[in-house]
Coordinates of C-alpha atoms and ligand atoms in Angstrom, one line a residue:
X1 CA 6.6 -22.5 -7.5
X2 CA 6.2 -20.7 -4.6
X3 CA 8.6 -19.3 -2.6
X4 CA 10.0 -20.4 0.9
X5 CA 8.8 -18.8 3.0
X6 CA 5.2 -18.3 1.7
X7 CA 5.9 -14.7 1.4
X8 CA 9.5 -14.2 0.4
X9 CA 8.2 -14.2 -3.0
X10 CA 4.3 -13.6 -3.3
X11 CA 2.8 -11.5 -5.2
X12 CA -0.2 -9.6 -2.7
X13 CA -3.0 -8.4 -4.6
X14 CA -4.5 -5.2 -2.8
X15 CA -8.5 -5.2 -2.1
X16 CA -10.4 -1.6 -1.1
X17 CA -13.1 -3.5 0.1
X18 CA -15.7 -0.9 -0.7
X19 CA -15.0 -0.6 -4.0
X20 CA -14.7 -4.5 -5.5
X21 CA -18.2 -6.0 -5.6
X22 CA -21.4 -5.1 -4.4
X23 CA -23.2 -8.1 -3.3
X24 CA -26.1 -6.2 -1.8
X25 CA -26.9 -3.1 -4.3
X26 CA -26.2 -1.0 -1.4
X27 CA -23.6 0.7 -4.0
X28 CA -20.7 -0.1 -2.2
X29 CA -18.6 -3.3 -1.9
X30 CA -18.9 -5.8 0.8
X31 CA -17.3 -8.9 2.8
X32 CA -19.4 -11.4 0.7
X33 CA -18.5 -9.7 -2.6
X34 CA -14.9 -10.2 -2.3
X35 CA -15.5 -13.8 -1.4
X36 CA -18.2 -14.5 -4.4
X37 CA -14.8 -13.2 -6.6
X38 CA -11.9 -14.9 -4.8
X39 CA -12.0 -17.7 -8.0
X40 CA -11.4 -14.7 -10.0
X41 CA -8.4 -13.2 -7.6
X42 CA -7.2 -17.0 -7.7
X43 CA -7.1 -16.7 -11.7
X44 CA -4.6 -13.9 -11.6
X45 CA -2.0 -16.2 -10.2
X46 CA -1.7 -14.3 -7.0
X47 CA -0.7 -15.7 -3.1
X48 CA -2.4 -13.7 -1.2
X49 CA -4.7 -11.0 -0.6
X50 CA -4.4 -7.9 1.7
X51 CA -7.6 -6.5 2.4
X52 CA -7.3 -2.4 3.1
X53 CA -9.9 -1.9 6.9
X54 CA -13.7 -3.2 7.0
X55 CA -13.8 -2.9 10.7
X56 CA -16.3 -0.9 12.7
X57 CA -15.9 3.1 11.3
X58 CA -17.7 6.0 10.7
X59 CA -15.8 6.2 7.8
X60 CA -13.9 9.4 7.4
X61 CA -10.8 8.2 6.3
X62 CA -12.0 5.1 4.3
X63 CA -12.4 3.1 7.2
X64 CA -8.8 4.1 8.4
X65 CA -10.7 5.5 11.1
X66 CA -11.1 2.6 13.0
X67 CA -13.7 2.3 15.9
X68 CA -13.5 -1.3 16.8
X69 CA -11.3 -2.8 15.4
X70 CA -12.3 -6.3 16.8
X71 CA -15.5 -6.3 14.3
X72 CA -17.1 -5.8 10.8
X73 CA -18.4 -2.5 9.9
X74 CA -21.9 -3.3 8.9
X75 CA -21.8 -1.8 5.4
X76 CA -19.4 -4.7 4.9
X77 CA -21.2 -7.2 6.2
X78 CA -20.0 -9.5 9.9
X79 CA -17.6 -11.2 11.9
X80 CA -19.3 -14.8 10.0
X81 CA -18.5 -13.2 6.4
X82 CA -15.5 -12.3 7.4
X83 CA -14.2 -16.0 8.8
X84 CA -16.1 -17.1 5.3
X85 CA -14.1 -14.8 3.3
X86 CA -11.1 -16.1 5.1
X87 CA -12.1 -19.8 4.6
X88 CA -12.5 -19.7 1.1
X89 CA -9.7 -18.0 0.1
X90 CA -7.5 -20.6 2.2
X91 CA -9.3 -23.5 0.2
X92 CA -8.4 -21.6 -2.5
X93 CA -4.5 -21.3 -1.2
X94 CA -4.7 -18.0 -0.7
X95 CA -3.4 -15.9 2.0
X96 CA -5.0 -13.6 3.7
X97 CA -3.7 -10.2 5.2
X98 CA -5.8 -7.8 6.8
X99 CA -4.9 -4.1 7.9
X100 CA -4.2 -3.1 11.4
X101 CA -4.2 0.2 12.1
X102 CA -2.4 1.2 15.5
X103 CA -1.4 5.0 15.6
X104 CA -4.5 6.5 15.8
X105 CA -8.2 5.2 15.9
X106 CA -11.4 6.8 15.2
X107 CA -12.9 9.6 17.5
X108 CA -15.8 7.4 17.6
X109 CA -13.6 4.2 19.2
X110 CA -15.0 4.0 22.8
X111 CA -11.7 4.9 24.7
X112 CA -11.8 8.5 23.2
X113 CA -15.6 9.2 24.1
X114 CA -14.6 8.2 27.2
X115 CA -11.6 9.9 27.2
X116 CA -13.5 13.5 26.1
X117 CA -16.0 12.3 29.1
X118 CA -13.5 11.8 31.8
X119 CA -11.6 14.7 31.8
X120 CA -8.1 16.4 32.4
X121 CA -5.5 14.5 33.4
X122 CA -7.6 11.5 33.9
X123 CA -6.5 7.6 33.3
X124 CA -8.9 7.4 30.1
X125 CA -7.2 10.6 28.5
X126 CA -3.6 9.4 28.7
X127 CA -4.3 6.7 26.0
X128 CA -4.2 9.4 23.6
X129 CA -1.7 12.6 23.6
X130 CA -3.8 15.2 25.4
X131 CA -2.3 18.4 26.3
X132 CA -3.4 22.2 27.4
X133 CA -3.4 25.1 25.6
X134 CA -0.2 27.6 25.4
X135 CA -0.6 30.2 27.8
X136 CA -1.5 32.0 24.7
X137 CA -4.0 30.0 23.9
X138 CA -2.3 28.0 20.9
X139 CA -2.0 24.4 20.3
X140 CA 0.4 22.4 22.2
X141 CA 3.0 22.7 19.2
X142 CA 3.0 24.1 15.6
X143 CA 2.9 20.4 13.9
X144 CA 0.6 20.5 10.5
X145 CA -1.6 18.1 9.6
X146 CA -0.5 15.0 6.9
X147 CA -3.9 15.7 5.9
X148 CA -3.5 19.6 6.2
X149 CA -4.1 22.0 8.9
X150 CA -3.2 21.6 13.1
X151 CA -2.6 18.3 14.1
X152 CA -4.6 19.3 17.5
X153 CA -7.9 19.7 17.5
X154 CA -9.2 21.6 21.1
X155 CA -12.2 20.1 23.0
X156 CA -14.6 21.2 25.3
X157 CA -12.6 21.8 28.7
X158 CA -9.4 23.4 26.3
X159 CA -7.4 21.0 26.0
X160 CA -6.0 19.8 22.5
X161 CA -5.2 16.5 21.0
X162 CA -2.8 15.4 18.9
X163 CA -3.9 13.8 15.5
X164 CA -1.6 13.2 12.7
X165 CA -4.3 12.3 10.2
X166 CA -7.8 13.8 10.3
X167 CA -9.1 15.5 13.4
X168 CA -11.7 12.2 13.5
X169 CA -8.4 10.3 13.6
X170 CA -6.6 11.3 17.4
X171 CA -3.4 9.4 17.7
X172 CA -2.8 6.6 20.1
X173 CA 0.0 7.2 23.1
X174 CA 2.1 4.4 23.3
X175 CA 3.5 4.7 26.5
X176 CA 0.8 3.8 27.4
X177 CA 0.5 0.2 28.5
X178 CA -3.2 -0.2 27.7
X179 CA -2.4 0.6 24.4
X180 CA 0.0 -2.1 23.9
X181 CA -2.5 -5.0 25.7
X182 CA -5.4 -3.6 23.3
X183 CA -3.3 -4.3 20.0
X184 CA -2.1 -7.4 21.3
X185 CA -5.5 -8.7 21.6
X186 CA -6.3 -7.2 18.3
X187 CA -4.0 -9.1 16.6
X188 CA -4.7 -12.2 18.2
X189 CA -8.1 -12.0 17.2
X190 CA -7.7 -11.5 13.9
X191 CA -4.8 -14.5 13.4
X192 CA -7.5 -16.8 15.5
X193 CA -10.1 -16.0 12.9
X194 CA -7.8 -17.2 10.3
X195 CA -5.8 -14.1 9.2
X196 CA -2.4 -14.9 8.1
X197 CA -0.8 -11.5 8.7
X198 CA -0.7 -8.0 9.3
X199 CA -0.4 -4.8 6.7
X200 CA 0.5 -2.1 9.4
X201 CA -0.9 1.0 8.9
X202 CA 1.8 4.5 9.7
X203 CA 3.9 1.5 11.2
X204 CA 6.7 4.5 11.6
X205 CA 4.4 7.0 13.5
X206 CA 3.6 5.3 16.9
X207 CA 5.9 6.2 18.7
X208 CA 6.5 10.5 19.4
X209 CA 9.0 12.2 21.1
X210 CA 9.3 15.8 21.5
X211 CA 5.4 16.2 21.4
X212 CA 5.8 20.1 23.1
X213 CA 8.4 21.0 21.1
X214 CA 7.8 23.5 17.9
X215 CA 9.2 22.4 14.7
X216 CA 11.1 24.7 12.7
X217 CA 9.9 24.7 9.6
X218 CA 6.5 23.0 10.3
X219 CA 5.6 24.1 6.2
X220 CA 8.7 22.8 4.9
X221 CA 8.2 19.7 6.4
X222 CA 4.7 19.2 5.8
X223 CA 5.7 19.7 1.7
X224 CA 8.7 17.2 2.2
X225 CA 6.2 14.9 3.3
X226 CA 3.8 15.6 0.0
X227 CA 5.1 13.3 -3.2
X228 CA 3.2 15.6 -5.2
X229 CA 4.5 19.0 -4.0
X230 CA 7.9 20.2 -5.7
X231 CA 10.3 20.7 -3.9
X232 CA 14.3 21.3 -4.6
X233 CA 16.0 17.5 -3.6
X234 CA 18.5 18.8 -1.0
X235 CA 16.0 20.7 1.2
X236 CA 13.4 17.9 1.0
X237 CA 16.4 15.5 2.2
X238 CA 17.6 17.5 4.7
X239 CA 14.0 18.6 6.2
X240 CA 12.4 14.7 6.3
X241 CA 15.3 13.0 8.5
X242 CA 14.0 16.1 11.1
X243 CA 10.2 14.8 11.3
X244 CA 9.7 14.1 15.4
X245 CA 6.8 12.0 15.1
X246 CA 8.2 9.2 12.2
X247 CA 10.8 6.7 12.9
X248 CA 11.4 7.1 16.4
X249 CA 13.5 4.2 18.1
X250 CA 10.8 2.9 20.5
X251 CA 8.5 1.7 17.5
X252 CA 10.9 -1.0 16.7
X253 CA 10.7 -2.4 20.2
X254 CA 7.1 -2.8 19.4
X255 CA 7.4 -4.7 16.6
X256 CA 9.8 -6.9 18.4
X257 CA 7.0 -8.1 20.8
X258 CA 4.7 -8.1 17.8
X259 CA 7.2 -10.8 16.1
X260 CA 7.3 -12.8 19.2
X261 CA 3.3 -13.0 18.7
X262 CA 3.7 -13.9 15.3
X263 CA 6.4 -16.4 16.1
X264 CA 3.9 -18.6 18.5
X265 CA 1.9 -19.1 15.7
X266 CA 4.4 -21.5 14.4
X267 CA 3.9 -23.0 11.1
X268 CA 1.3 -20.7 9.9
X269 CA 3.6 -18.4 8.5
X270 CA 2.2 -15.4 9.9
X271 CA 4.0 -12.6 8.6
X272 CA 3.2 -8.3 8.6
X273 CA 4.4 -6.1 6.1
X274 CA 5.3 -2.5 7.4
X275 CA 3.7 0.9 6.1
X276 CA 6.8 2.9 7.0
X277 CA 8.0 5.9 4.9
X278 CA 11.6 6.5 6.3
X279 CA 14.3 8.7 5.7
X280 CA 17.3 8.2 5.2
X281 CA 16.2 5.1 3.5
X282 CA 19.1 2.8 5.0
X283 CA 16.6 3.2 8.0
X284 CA 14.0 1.0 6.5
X285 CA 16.3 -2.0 6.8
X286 CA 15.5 -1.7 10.1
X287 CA 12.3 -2.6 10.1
X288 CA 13.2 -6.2 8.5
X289 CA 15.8 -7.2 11.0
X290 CA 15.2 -10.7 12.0
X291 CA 13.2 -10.3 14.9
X292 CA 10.8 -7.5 13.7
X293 CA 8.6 -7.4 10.5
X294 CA 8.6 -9.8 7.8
X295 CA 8.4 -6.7 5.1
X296 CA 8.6 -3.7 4.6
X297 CA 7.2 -1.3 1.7
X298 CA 9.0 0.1 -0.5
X299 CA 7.3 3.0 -2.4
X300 CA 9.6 4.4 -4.7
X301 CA 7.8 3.2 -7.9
X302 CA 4.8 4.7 -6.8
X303 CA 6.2 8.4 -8.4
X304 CA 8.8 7.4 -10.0
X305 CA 9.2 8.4 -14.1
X306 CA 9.2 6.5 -16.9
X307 CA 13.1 7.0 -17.5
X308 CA 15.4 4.6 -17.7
X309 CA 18.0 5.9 -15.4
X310 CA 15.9 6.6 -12.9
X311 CA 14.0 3.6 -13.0
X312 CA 17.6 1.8 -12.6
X313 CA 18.8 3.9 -10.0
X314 CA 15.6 2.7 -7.4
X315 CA 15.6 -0.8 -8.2
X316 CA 19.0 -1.4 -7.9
X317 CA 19.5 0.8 -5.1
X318 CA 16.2 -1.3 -3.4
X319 CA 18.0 -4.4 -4.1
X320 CA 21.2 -3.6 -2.6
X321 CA 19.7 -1.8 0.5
X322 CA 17.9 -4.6 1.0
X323 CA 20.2 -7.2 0.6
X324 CA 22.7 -5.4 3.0
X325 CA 20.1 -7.3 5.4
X326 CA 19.7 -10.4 3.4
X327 CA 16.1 -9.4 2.8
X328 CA 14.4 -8.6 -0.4
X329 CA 12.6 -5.7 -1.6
X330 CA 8.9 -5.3 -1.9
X331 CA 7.3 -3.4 -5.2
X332 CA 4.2 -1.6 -5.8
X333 CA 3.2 0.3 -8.7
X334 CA 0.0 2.0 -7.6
X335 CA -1.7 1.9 -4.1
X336 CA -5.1 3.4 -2.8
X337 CA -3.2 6.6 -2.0
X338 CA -1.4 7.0 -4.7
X339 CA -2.7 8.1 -8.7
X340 CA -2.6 4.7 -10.7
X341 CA 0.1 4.2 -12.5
X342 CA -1.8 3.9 -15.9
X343 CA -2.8 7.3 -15.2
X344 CA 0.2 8.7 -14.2
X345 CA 2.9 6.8 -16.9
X346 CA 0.3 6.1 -19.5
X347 CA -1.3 2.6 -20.5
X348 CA 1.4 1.1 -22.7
X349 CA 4.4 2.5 -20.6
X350 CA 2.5 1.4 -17.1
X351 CA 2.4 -2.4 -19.3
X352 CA 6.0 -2.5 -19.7
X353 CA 6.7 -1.3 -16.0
X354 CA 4.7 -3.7 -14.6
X355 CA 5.9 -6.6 -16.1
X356 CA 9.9 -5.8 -15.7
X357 CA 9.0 -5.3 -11.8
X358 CA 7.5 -8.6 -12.1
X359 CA 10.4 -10.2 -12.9
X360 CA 12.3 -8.8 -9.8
X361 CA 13.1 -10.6 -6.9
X362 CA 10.9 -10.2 -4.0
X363 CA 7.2 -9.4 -3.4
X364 CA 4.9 -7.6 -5.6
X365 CA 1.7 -5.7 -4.4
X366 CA -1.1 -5.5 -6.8
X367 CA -3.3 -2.7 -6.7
X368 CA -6.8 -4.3 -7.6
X369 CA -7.8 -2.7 -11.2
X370 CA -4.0 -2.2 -11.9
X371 CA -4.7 -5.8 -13.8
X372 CA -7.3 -4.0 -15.9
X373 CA -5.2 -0.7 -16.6
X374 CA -7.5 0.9 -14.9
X375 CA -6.9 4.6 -14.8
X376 CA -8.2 7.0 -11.7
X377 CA -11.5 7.7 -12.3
X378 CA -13.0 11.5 -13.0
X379 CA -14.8 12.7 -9.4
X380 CA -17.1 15.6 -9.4
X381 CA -16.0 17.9 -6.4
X382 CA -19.1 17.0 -5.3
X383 CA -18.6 13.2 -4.8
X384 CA -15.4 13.3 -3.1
X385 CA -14.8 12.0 0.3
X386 CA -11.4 12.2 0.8
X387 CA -10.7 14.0 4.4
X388 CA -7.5 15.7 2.3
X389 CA -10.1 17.2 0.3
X390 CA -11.9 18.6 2.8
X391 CA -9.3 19.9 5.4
X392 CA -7.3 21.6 2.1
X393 CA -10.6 23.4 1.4
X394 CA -10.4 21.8 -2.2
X395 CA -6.3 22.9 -2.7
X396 CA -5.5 19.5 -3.2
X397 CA -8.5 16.8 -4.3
X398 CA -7.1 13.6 -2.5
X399 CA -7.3 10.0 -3.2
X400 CA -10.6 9.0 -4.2
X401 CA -9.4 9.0 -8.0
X402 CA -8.0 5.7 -7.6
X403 CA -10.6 4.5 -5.4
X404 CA -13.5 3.8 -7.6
X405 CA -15.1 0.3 -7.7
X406 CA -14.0 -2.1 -10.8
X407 CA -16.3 -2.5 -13.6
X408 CA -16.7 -6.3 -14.0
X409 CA -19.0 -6.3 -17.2
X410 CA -22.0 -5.3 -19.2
X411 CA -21.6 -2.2 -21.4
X412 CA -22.6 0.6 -19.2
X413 CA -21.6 2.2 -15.8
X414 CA -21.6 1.0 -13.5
X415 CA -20.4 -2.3 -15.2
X416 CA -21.4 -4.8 -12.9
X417 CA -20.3 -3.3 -10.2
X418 CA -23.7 -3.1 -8.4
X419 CA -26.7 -3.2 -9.0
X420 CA -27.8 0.3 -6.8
X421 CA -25.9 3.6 -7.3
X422 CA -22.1 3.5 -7.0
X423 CA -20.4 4.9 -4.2
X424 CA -18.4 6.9 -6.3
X425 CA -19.0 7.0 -10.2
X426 CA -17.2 4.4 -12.6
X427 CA -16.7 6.1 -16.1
X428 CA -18.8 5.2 -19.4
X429 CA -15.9 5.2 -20.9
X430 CA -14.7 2.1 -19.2
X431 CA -16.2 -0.1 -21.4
X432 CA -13.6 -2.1 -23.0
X433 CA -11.5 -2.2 -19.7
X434 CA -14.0 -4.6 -18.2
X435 CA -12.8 -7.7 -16.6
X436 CA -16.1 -9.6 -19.1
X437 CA -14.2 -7.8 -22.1
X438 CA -10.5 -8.2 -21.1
X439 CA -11.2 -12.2 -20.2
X440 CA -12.2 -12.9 -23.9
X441 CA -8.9 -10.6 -25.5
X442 CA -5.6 -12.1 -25.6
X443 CA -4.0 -9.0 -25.6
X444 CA -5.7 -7.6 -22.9
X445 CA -3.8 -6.3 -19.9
X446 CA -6.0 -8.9 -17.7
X447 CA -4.3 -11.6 -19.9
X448 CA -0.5 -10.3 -19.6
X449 CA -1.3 -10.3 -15.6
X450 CA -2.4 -14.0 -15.7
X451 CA 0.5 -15.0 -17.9
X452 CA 3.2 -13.1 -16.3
X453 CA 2.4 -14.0 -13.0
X454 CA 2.2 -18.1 -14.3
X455 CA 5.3 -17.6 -15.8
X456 CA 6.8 -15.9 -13.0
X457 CA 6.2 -18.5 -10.3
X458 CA 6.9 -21.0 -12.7
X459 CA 10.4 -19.5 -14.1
X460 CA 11.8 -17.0 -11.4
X461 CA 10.5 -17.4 -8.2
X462 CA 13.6 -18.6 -6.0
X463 CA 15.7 -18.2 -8.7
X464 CA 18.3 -15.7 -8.2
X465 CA 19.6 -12.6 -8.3
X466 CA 19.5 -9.8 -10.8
X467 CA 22.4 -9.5 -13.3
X468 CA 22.1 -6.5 -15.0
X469 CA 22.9 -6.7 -18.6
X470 CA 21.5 -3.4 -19.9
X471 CA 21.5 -0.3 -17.5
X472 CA 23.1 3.3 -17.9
X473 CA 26.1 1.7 -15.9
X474 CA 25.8 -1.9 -17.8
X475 CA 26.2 -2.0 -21.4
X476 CA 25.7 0.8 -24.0
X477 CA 22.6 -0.2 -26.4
X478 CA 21.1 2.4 -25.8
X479 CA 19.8 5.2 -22.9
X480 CA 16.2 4.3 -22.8
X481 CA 16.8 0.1 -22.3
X482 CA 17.5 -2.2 -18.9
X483 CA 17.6 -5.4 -18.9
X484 CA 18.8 -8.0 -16.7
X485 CA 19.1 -11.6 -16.5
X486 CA 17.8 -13.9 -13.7
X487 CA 18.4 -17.3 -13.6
X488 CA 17.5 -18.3 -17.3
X489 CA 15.2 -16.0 -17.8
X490 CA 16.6 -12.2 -19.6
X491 CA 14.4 -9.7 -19.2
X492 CA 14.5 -6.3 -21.6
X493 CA 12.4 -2.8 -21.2
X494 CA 12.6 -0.8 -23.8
X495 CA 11.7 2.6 -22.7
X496 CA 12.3 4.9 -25.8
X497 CA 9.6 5.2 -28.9
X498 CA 11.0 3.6 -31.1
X499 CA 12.3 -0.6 -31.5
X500 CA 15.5 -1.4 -30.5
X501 CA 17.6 -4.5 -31.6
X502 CA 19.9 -6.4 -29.4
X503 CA 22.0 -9.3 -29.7
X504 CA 20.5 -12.6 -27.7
X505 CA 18.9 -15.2 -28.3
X506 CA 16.0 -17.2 -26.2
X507 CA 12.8 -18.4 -26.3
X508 CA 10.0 -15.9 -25.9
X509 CA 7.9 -16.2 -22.6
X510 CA 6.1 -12.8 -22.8
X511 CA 5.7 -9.4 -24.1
X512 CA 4.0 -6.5 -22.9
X513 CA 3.4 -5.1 -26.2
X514 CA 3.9 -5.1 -29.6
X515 CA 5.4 -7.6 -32.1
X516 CA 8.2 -9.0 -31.2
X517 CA 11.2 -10.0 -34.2
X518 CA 13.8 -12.7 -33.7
X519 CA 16.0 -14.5 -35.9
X520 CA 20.1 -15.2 -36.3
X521 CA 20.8 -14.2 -32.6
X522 CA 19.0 -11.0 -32.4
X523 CA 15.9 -9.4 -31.0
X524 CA 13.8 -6.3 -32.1
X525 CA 11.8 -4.8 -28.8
X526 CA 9.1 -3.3 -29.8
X527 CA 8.7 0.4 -28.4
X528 CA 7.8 1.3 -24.8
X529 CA 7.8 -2.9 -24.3
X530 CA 9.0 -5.4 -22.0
X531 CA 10.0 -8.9 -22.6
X532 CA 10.8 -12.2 -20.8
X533 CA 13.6 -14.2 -22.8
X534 CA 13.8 -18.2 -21.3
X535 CA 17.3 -19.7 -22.1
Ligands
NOJ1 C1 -2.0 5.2 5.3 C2 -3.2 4.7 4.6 O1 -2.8 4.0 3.5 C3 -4.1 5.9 4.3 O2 -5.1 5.5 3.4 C4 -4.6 6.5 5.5 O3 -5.3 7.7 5.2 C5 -3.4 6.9 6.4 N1 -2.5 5.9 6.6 C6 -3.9 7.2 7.8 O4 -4.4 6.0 8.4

């Protein structure tokens, strides 16, 4: 069943268009390739698709970098293989989301070359947050980099602009009304080709105040902001609620107007999920009140560990945040900045995650190759593309681990993938992860995908709310088990190495691994496995 709206419930299955199919041997994936393997993205039992940028881009951020955003780059084909692309998913009942990216665009985008061309204090330059030096000389402020380094980059007159991300990245002003009219059109544009919503890129960032103000503790702040830098709890929480560019009030205003757009399109369901990392976390709810965004994302998952109480804490505490709005959470397990989860938990333990989150009320994100178990590929420093790579001067070696393309079949790199030279190098020893190898296996994590997302949509879409039977505040089986029961469906993770044995009985619907043992009211779980109980 699906759920009412479309997207209360989907599960969105993310595409990094460069790195799905090749249908060109040009080594790197394309418009038509996604299309030529929608039937396959229709197998998984998915809703919809969310396609991370193919628009106009030189490409230093992965296309994040956005130069036109009202056309195709031409490494990924055109405007007509992007309305096919579009079409045949929707014959296919899929939707279709697309990324817009509106706090910064690419250096290339014709406002900035015009902007560098026109001059101080000219009409062109106040699109973007030009300022002068410091009497001294020095950047406007002492804000780093989320990419490392300034965030201003000084031009040829002296003056410096702000940029967030990569230098090639300089951030969009807001105030400014030309701005505003630009994205409007943008997303018209996109919804008129067929699009059926929005994943908006730094959705918290647009909007800066303060921008000539130093930060304190502009190195604190810029760990705090790092998942994978330590950092002691308390400080991290009490330097990330000081950030001056995130979370400022004026962006919700934005996304007001942005709803009203949506709204017109009446019955195509339009709806925009929100890239908005937020602290305190109560402030995310804000992004889902009823006249803003449809969802937001909730990253959590994405480092969390493989322990029970800490998995319990974060998705109860999403559910109740959430629900303080009467909204549901969103779940993701891996994204294209973030290390896969199969990498980073381990195959068998990312298995059971992944299908106890699936069972959890709301919408589920789908990193493409997270239904093969892929794990991040290996990147010689010599491949790597990653502007954090670059602008760290190698310190830390960025994202493109979980970027590389999927190996569809055959025995060899680069599996299918193309038929030229990869754009970054799939591993020989992917062979039995193929989608050709994992179609034909049962067992395969391909095959507990397809089933769990069948059974999902057919047993716990709409249906409920979680009742937690098993959690370190729930029951007492045992430390390293959750479990909870959603309409008549139980579902139990068993976390620790060894089985466990509880008292229930049902009819089993799926288990992520292992054998599963049931007689006289009781069930074994096998170790590090999840299991869907129908009653
Ligand atoms: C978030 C995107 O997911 C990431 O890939 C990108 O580098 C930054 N925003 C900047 O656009």
């Amino acid at each position: 069943m699906k759920s009412s709206p479309w997207w209360k419930e989907a599960t969105i299955y993310q595409i990094y268009p460069r790195s799905y199919f090749d249908s060109n041997g040009d080594g790197e994936g394309d418009l038509p390739g996604i299309t030529s393997k929608l039937e396959y993205v229709k197998s998984l039992g998915v809703d919809a698709i969310w396609l991370s940028p193919f628009y106009t881009s030189p490409n230093k951020d992965g296309g994040y970098d956005v130069a036109n955003p009202r056309d195709v780059d031409p490494r990924f084909g055109n405007l007509a293989d992007a309305k096919q692309m579009i079409d045949v998913a929707h014959e296919l009942d899929l939707r279709v989301l697309v990324d817009i990216v509106p706090n910064h665009f690419s250096d290339q985008h014709v406002w900035f070359q015009e902007a560098l061309k026109a001059g101080r204090g000219s009409l062109e330059r106040a699109r973007f947050h030009f300022y002068d030096a410091n009497t001294d000389g020095t950047p406007p402020n002492n804000w780093i980099s989320l990419f490392g380094g300034p965030s201003w980059t000084q031009v040829e007159d002296g003056q410096f602009y702000l940029h967030l991300f990569d230098s090639s990245q300089p951030d969009l002003n807001w105030d400014n009304p030309d701005v505003d009219e630009d994205f409007e059109k943008t997303l018209r544009f996109w919804l008129d080709l067929g699009a059926d919503g929005f994943r908006i890129d730094v959705a918290h960032g647009l909007v800066k105040e303060d921008v000539l103000k130093d930060h304190p503790d502009p190195q604190g702040l810029s760990d705090a902001l790092r998942l994978d830098m330590p950092m002691d709890p308390e400080r991290r929480y009490a330097l990330l609620p000081t950030v001056p560019y995130f979370d400022r009030q004026g962006v919700h205003e934005i996304y007001r107007k942005w709803r009203a757009i949506f709204n017109s399109y009446g019955s195509r369901d339009v709806m925009a999920v929100a890239e908005a990392w937020v602290h305190p976390p109560v402030n995310a709810t804000r992004y889902v009140r009823p006249d803003e965004l449809h969802q937001v994302f909730n990253f959590d998952l994405l480092d969390a560990s493989f322990n029970a109480e800490q998995l319990y804490r974060l998705m109860s505490g999403a559910l109740d945040l959430m629900k303080s709005v009467e909204a549901l959470p969103t779940w993701a397990l891996s994204n294209h900045d973030s290390p896969r989860v199969a990498s980073r938990i381990g195959e068998i333990e990312s298995r059971a995650l992944a299908l106890f989150v699936l069972a959890l009320p709301g919408s589920c994100y789908v990193f493409a190759g997270q239904e093969l178990g892929l794990p991040d590929g290996v990147i010689p420093d010599e491949s790597r593309q990653d502007p954090i790579y670059f602008r760290t001067k190698g310190a830390q070696k960025g994202r493109d681990g979980a970027r590389v393309p999927l190996p569809w079949n055959g025995e060899t790199a680069p599996f299918g993938f193309t038929s030229g030279s990869p754009w970054l190098p799939l591993q020989d020893s992917w062979k039995e992860l193929t989608v050709e190898k994992q179609e034909s296996d049962p067992k395969s994590v391909l095959n507990l995908y397809r089933n769990a997302l069948n059974l999902r949509a057919e047993h716990l879409v709409n249906n409920g709310e979680v009742e937690w039977i098993e959690s370190p505040t729930h029951g007492s089986k045992s430390e390293s088990l959750l479990a909870f029961k959603r309409g008549n469906v139980s579902v139990y993770m068993n976390l620790a190495n060894s089985p466990v044995e509880v008292q229930v009985s049902g009819k089993l619907l799926v288990v992520s691994a292992g054998t599963v043992d049931g007689r006289d009211g009781k069930v074994t779980i096998p170790p590090v496995s999840t299991l869907w109980l129908h009653h």
